[in-house]
Amino acid sequence: MIVAEKKPMEEVIKEIKDYKNILLLGCNECVTVCEAGGKKEVGILASALRMYFLNQGEEKRIDEVTLERQCDHEYLEEIRDRIDTYDAVLSLACGVGVQFMADKYVSIPVYPGVNTCFLGATEKRGLWTERCQACGQCILASTAGICPISRCAKRILNGPCGGSTNGKCEISKELDCAWQLIINRLKAMSRMDDYEILLDIKDWSSDRAGGPRKVVREDVQE
Amino acid sequence: MKEKTPSKLEKILASGNLAVTSECGPPRGSDPEAIIEKANLIKDYVDAINITDNQTSVTRMCSLAACIRLKLMGLEPVLQMVTRDRNRIALQSDILGAASFDIHNMLCLSGDHQSFGDCASGQNVHDLDSMQLIQTVRRMRDEGKFIGGDEIKRPPKMFVGAAANPFADPFEIRVARLAKKVAAGAEFIQTQCIYNLDKFEKWMEGVRDRGLHEKVHILAGVTPFKSAGMARYMKNKVPGMDVPDEVVKRMSDRPKDKQAEEGINICVESIQRLKEIKGVHGFHVMAIEWEEKVPEIVQRAGLLPRPKM
């Protein structure tokens, strides 16, 4: 899923302080799972903002809506009949949702309420870690199911580098060395000989390097 | 191992002599004197001089320009290139630039992570990794082809080197990793600073078991400690460095004003022991910001005179 984290309160206040009628728009997908922008977080942020502006002696209307998804026309349409009653939208969706909102409702200012961080997994409640950088050409078959592009600080395809120490990365003792994990897996699968297969120079044109990407499936288009 | 380039370093290694290389870090400014002075201190005691490429991710004068300075002095540079800062266009372009000045040695590295340096908020590139850079320069030289497949007019004649760290983890793949670099096309290796000689010997044993010492020239890396503080720092703070406790103790047992001398002693003794290891074809003396000590180390280690080629 897409992992995001809440923006600091001060930053959010700076974004919306000049507007009177504000819609806080949550999303029921990834940002709900990572507890950054779901219904619960929309509620908490709305209360905090109301209290802040009240203390400042400012009168604001802050409404709360959480959509099933903000990256889908169908659900974003649900607010069409009321969107004109707001001066601005603070979206707690990922960057995709914020932009889809901006595309659809051209004249309404929309602000991000979260920082979109990465594609990752929930290790445990309150801990999310990166697993994928969406390079568009998956190499996991060659790396024992562990991705060095997203999990090695130097995205080294033929690792580990000389900085790997006690299974940890040179940039942090908290961070596992991706290549140590790959080697552990190769060992567990009795496939250590595969370690010596050189991974070719990568074609990064399917990564962000190739420009904005799209996936087209004509067979499912209506 | 047959000679393939005009590199003096390659000739010395091919002749069976022990080679000696050292390195200079370029200045954090544009004054060429900084590099000229360092080179003058060591030029008669080494066969080739590595120029580091923004080492520890701190922005410095570029390696290529500093190598050209050495070339203008009639010296033999080893161009260090990291994959951290340049994509495949820039790497290939710099290789051609170096070749245009008849720079004939290159060391392919991935580079320290940028978080260690003065631009911690910068991007890193890592379009290629160090093994793929080795493959790239070998292909440019041997096939006269760019990565994209186009032909190179006057291909570069680089003697291609790589680093090896026998002390990084996991130890069990350290020999396999060298084999991989050799398969990629590395012709010489400069190792990480060696303080744990027992572990290095064990690594070399594995290297010999696979016959790699006959396919690649291994230059053992040594760095003298200036002080006990430096020994502790290298032990505790430098990633992938293995400094045994007894070495740190040997330094800290000496009074402060005798520690530098002890550091040189340890370095010279290490070289003497390393000389006995089959498959060690030379030494890479990295006297970090202490270049003036290189002559003494090389002389005391019995590595003089340097062969004329």
Short mmCIF file of C-alpha atoms in Angstrom, two decimals, chain A residues 10-178:
data_model
loop_
_atom_site.label_atom_id
_atom_site.label_comp_id
_atom_site.label_asym_id
_atom_site.label_seq_id
_atom_site.Cartn_x
_atom_site.Cartn_y
_atom_site.Cartn_z
CA GLU A 10 1.72 24.16 12.09
CA GLU A 11 2.16 23.40 8.40
CA VAL A 12 -1.51 22.51 7.99
CA ILE A 13 -2.55 25.72 9.75
CA LYS A 14 -0.32 27.76 7.45
CA GLU A 15 -1.94 26.14 4.41
CA ILE A 16 -5.55 26.84 5.32
CA LYS A 17 -5.53 29.81 7.70
CA ASP A 18 -6.82 32.29 5.09
CA TYR A 19 -9.94 30.30 4.23
CA LYS A 20 -13.28 30.37 6.02
CA ASN A 21 -15.14 27.32 4.74
CA ILE A 22 -12.89 24.29 4.70
CA LEU A 23 -13.56 20.67 3.80
CA LEU A 24 -11.34 18.05 5.42
CA LEU A 25 -11.38 15.13 3.03
CA GLY A 26 -10.21 11.73 4.19
CA CYS A 27 -9.67 8.52 2.24
CA ASN A 28 -10.74 5.07 3.31
CA GLU A 29 -7.88 3.21 1.60
CA CYS A 30 -4.13 3.14 2.26
CA VAL A 31 -3.99 6.25 4.45
CA THR A 32 -6.61 4.71 6.71
CA VAL A 33 -4.50 1.57 7.18
CA CYS A 34 -1.39 3.61 7.96
CA GLU A 35 -3.43 5.84 10.27
CA ALA A 36 -2.58 9.10 8.53
CA GLY A 37 -5.70 10.19 6.66
CA GLY A 38 -8.71 8.02 7.37
CA LYS A 39 -11.99 8.94 9.03
CA LYS A 40 -10.44 8.82 12.49
CA GLU A 41 -7.57 11.15 11.58
CA VAL A 42 -9.94 13.53 9.78
CA GLY A 43 -11.99 13.75 12.98
CA ILE A 44 -9.00 14.37 15.23
CA LEU A 45 -7.48 16.98 12.92
CA ALA A 46 -10.82 18.76 12.45
CA SER A 47 -11.30 19.04 16.23
CA ALA A 48 -7.76 20.30 16.73
CA LEU A 49 -8.15 22.91 13.99
CA ARG A 50 -11.51 24.07 15.33
CA MET A 51 -10.00 24.50 18.76
CA TYR A 52 -6.98 26.35 17.38
CA PHE A 53 -9.02 28.82 15.35
CA LEU A 54 -11.48 29.31 18.19
CA ASN A 55 -8.59 30.26 20.46
CA GLN A 56 -7.40 32.67 17.78
CA GLY A 57 -10.87 34.22 17.77
CA GLU A 58 -11.44 33.17 14.17
CA GLU A 59 -14.71 31.79 12.95
CA LYS A 60 -14.32 28.87 10.53
CA ARG A 61 -16.54 26.18 9.15
CA ILE A 62 -14.62 22.94 9.08
CA ASP A 63 -16.52 19.96 7.69
CA GLU A 64 -15.45 16.33 7.64
CA VAL A 65 -15.97 13.86 4.82
CA THR A 66 -14.14 10.58 4.20
CA LEU A 67 -14.51 9.00 0.77
CA GLU A 68 -14.06 5.36 -0.10
CA ARG A 69 -11.19 6.43 -2.38
CA GLN A 70 -9.88 9.71 -3.68
CA CYS A 71 -8.13 8.13 -6.67
CA ASP A 72 -11.39 7.14 -8.38
CA HIS A 73 -13.81 9.36 -10.33
CA GLU A 74 -16.80 7.51 -8.94
CA TYR A 75 -16.13 8.38 -5.31
CA LEU A 76 -14.83 11.90 -5.90
CA GLU A 77 -18.11 12.66 -7.68
CA GLU A 78 -19.90 12.18 -4.35
CA ILE A 79 -18.88 15.67 -3.22
CA ARG A 80 -19.77 17.49 -6.46
CA ASP A 81 -23.07 18.86 -5.17
CA ARG A 82 -21.49 20.52 -2.11
CA ILE A 83 -17.98 21.40 -3.26
CA ASP A 84 -18.97 24.97 -4.20
CA THR A 85 -19.85 25.69 -0.58
CA TYR A 86 -16.16 25.52 0.38
CA ASP A 87 -13.27 27.93 -0.09
CA ALA A 88 -10.64 25.18 0.14
CA VAL A 89 -10.17 21.45 0.56
CA LEU A 90 -7.58 19.89 2.87
CA SER A 91 -7.12 16.39 1.53
CA LEU A 92 -5.70 13.71 3.79
CA ALA A 93 -5.32 11.30 0.89
CA CYS A 94 -1.95 10.44 -0.64
CA GLY A 95 -0.50 12.66 -3.35
CA VAL A 96 -2.51 10.77 -5.93
CA GLY A 97 -5.80 11.65 -4.26
CA VAL A 98 -4.84 15.30 -3.80
CA GLN A 99 -4.02 15.59 -7.50
CA PHE A 100 -7.12 13.75 -8.67
CA MET A 101 -9.14 16.17 -6.58
CA ALA A 102 -7.29 19.12 -8.13
CA ASP A 103 -7.87 17.73 -11.64
CA LYS A 104 -11.57 17.29 -11.09
CA TYR A 105 -12.50 20.47 -9.22
CA VAL A 106 -10.42 23.00 -11.11
CA SER A 107 -11.42 26.19 -9.27
CA ILE A 108 -11.19 24.96 -5.66
CA PRO A 109 -7.81 25.24 -3.90
CA VAL A 110 -6.74 21.85 -2.55
CA TYR A 111 -3.97 21.33 0.04
CA PRO A 112 -2.17 18.19 1.17
CA GLY A 113 -2.65 17.18 4.79
CA VAL A 114 -0.19 14.29 4.70
CA ASN A 115 3.27 13.58 3.31
CA THR A 116 3.16 10.61 0.95
CA CYS A 117 6.18 8.47 1.84
CA PHE A 118 6.50 5.16 0.03
CA LEU A 119 5.03 1.81 -1.03
CA GLY A 120 5.30 -0.37 2.01
CA ALA A 121 3.95 -2.84 4.47
CA THR A 122 2.68 -2.76 8.05
CA GLU A 123 5.35 -4.50 10.12
CA LYS A 124 3.23 -3.96 13.21
CA ARG A 125 0.83 -1.28 14.30
CA GLY A 126 2.69 2.03 14.19
CA LEU A 127 5.56 0.73 12.06
CA TRP A 128 5.49 0.83 8.28
CA THR A 129 8.49 0.08 6.08
CA GLU A 130 9.31 0.49 2.43
CA ARG A 131 9.21 -2.49 0.09
CA CYS A 132 8.84 -1.20 -3.46
CA GLN A 133 9.83 1.79 -5.58
CA ALA A 134 7.59 0.92 -8.50
CA CYS A 135 10.48 0.75 -10.98
CA GLY A 136 8.15 -0.85 -13.50
CA GLN A 137 10.36 -3.87 -14.22
CA CYS A 138 10.30 -6.22 -11.25
CA ILE A 139 13.60 -7.96 -10.49
CA LEU A 140 12.48 -9.90 -7.40
CA ALA A 141 12.91 -13.21 -9.25
CA SER A 142 16.65 -12.55 -9.34
CA THR A 143 17.05 -11.25 -5.81
CA ALA A 144 15.47 -13.97 -3.70
CA GLY A 145 12.25 -12.02 -3.28
CA ILE A 146 13.89 -9.03 -1.58
CA CYS A 147 14.16 -5.76 -3.44
CA PRO A 148 17.55 -4.01 -3.36
CA ILE A 149 16.15 -1.07 -5.31
CA SER A 150 13.83 -0.08 -2.49
CA ARG A 151 15.73 -1.54 0.46
CA CYS A 152 19.40 -0.79 -0.30
CA ALA A 153 20.37 2.85 0.30
CA LYS A 154 22.43 2.71 -2.92
CA ARG A 155 19.97 0.51 -4.82
CA ILE A 156 22.91 -1.78 -5.65
CA LEU A 157 21.93 -4.62 -7.95
CA ASN A 158 25.11 -6.58 -7.24
CA GLY A 159 25.64 -6.07 -3.53
CA PRO A 160 26.37 -5.79 -0.71
CA CYS A 161 28.63 -2.76 -0.71
CA GLY A 162 31.62 -2.54 1.62
CA GLY A 163 29.60 -0.73 4.25
CA SER A 164 27.49 -3.69 5.36
CA THR A 165 28.25 -4.37 9.03
CA ASN A 166 26.65 -7.03 11.24
CA GLY A 167 23.77 -7.26 8.83
CA LYS A 168 23.08 -3.55 9.00
CA CYS A 169 23.39 -0.73 6.47
CA GLU A 170 26.21 1.81 6.63
CA ILE A 171 23.72 4.65 6.96
CA SER A 172 21.98 3.33 10.08
CA LYS A 173 22.39 0.58 12.63
CA GLU A 174 18.58 0.36 12.68
CA LEU A 175 18.38 -0.52 9.01
CA ASP A 176 18.82 -4.04 7.68
CA CYS A 177 21.29 -4.46 4.83
CA ALA A 178 19.08 -5.59 1.93
#
